[in-house]
Short mmCIF file of C-alpha atoms in Angstrom, two decimals:
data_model
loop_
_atom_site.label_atom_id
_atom_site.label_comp_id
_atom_site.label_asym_id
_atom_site.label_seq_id
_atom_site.Cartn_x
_atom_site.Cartn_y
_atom_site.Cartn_z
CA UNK E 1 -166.47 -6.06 -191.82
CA UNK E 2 -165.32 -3.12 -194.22
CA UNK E 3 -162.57 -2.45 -191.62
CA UNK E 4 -161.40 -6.00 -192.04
CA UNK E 5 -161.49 -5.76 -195.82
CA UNK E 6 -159.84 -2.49 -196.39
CA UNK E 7 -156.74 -4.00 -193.69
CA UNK E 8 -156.62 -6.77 -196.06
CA UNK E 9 -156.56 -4.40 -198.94
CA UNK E 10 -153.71 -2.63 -197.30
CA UNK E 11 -151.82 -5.54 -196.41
CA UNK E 12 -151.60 -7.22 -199.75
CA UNK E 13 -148.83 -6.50 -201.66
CA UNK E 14 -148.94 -6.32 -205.61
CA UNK E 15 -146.26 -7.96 -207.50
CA UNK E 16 -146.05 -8.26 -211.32
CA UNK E 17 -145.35 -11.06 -212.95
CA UNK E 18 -142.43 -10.73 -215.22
CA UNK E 19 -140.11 -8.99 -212.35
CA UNK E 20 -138.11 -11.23 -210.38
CA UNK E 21 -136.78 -10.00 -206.90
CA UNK E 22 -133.24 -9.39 -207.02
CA UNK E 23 -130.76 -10.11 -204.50
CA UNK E 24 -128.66 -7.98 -202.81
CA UNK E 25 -125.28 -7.15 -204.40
CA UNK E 26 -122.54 -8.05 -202.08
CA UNK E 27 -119.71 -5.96 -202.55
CA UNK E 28 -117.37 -7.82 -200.48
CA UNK E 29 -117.57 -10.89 -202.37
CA UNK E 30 -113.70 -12.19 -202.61
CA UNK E 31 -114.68 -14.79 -205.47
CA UNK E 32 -113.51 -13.87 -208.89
CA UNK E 33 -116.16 -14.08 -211.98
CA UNK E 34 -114.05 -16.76 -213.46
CA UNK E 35 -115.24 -18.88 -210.09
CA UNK E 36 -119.45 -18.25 -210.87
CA UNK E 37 -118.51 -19.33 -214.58
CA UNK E 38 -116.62 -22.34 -213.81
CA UNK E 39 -119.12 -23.33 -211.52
CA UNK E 40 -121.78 -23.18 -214.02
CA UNK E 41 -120.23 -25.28 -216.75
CA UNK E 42 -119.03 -27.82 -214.04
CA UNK E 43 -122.64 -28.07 -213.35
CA UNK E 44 -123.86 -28.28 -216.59
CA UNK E 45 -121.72 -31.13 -217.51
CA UNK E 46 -121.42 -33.05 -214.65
CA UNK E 47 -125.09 -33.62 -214.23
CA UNK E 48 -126.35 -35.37 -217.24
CA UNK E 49 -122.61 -37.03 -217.18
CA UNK E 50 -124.25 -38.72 -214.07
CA UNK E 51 -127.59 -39.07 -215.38
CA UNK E 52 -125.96 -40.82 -218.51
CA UNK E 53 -123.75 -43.00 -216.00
CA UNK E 54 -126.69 -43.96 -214.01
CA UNK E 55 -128.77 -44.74 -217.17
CA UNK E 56 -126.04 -47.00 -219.06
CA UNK E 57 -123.41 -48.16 -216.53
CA UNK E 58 -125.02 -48.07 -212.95
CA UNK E 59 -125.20 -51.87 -211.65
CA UNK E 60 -129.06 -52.15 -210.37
CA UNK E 61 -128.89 -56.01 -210.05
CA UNK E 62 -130.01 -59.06 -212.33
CA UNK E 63 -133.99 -58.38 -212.35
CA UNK E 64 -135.29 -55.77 -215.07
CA UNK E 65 -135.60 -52.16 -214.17
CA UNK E 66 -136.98 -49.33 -216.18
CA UNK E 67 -133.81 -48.27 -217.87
CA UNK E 68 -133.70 -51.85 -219.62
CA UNK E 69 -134.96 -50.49 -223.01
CA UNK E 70 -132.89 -47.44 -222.98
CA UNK E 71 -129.79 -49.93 -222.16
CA UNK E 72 -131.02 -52.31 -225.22
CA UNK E 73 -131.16 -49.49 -227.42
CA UNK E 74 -127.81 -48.22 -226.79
CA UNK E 75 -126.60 -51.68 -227.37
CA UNK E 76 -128.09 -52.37 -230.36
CA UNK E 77 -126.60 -48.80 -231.97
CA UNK E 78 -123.13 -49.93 -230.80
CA UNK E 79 -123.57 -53.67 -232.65
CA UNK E 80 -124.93 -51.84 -235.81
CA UNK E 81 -121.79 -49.06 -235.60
CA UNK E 82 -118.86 -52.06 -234.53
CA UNK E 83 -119.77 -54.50 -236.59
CA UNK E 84 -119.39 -54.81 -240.85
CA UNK E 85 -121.89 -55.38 -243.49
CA UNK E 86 -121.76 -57.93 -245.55
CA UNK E 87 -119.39 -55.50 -248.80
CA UNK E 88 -117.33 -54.37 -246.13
CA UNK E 89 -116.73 -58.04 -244.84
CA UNK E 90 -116.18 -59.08 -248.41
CA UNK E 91 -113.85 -55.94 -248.49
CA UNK E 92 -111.86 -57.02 -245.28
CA UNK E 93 -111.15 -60.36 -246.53
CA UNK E 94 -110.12 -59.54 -249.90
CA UNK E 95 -107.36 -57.34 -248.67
CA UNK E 96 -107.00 -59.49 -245.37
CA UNK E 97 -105.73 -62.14 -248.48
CA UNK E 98 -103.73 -60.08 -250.56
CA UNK E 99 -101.64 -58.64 -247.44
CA UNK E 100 -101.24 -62.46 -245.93
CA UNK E 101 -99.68 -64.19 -249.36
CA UNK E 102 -95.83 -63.90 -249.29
CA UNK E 103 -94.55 -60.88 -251.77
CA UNK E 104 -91.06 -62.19 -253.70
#
C-alpha cells in the first residue's frame, strides 16, 4: 500500500497555476507577422459582425423567437433617431414654405 502511494507520488506531476505551457517555436514558419495580425483583427470583427447579422437581419420565420425584443428595441431607436419632433416639424415646414413661394 505505501509502494502504491509513493508511485503515485512519483507519478504526479506539479504544475503552477499562473504558467501556461508554451508551444514550440517553429522556425520554419514561411508566414509573415503581418499574416497572425491580420488574422486576428479579421476575427475580431467578423464575429460579432455575424452575431449582429444573425441578431437583427437573419430571417427565422413568422412565429416569435428569442431575439424579438432585441429586434423591437433596435427598431424603436431607429423611429426615435429618423423621425422629427414636433419644433423640428414646425421647423421643416416653415422653411419647406418659404423655399416653395415663387421669389420675383
Amino acid at each position: 500500500m505505501l509502494s502504491r502511494l509513493v508511485r503515485l507520488n512519483r507519478s504526479r506531476r506539479t504544475y503552477s497555476a499562473n504558467v501556461r505551457p508554451t508551444p514550440p517555436k517553429k522556425d520554419d514558419d514561411f508566414r509573415p507577422p503581418w499574416v497572425y495580425t491580420f488574422s486576428r483583427l479579421l476575427s475580431y470583427t467578423m464575429i460579432p459582425a455575424a452575431v449582429m447579422y444573425s441578431v437583427l437581419f437573419y430571417d427565422f420565420g413568422d412565429r416569435d423567437h428569442v431575439f424579438q425584443p432585441a429586434r423591437r428595441w433596435v427598431a424603436q431607436q431607429k423611429i426615435a433617431f429618423l423621425t422629427l419632433s414636433p419644433e423640428e416639424q414646425q421647423l421643416a415646414d416653415t422653411s419647406r414654405k418659404s423655399t416653395d413661394e415663387p421669389s420675383i
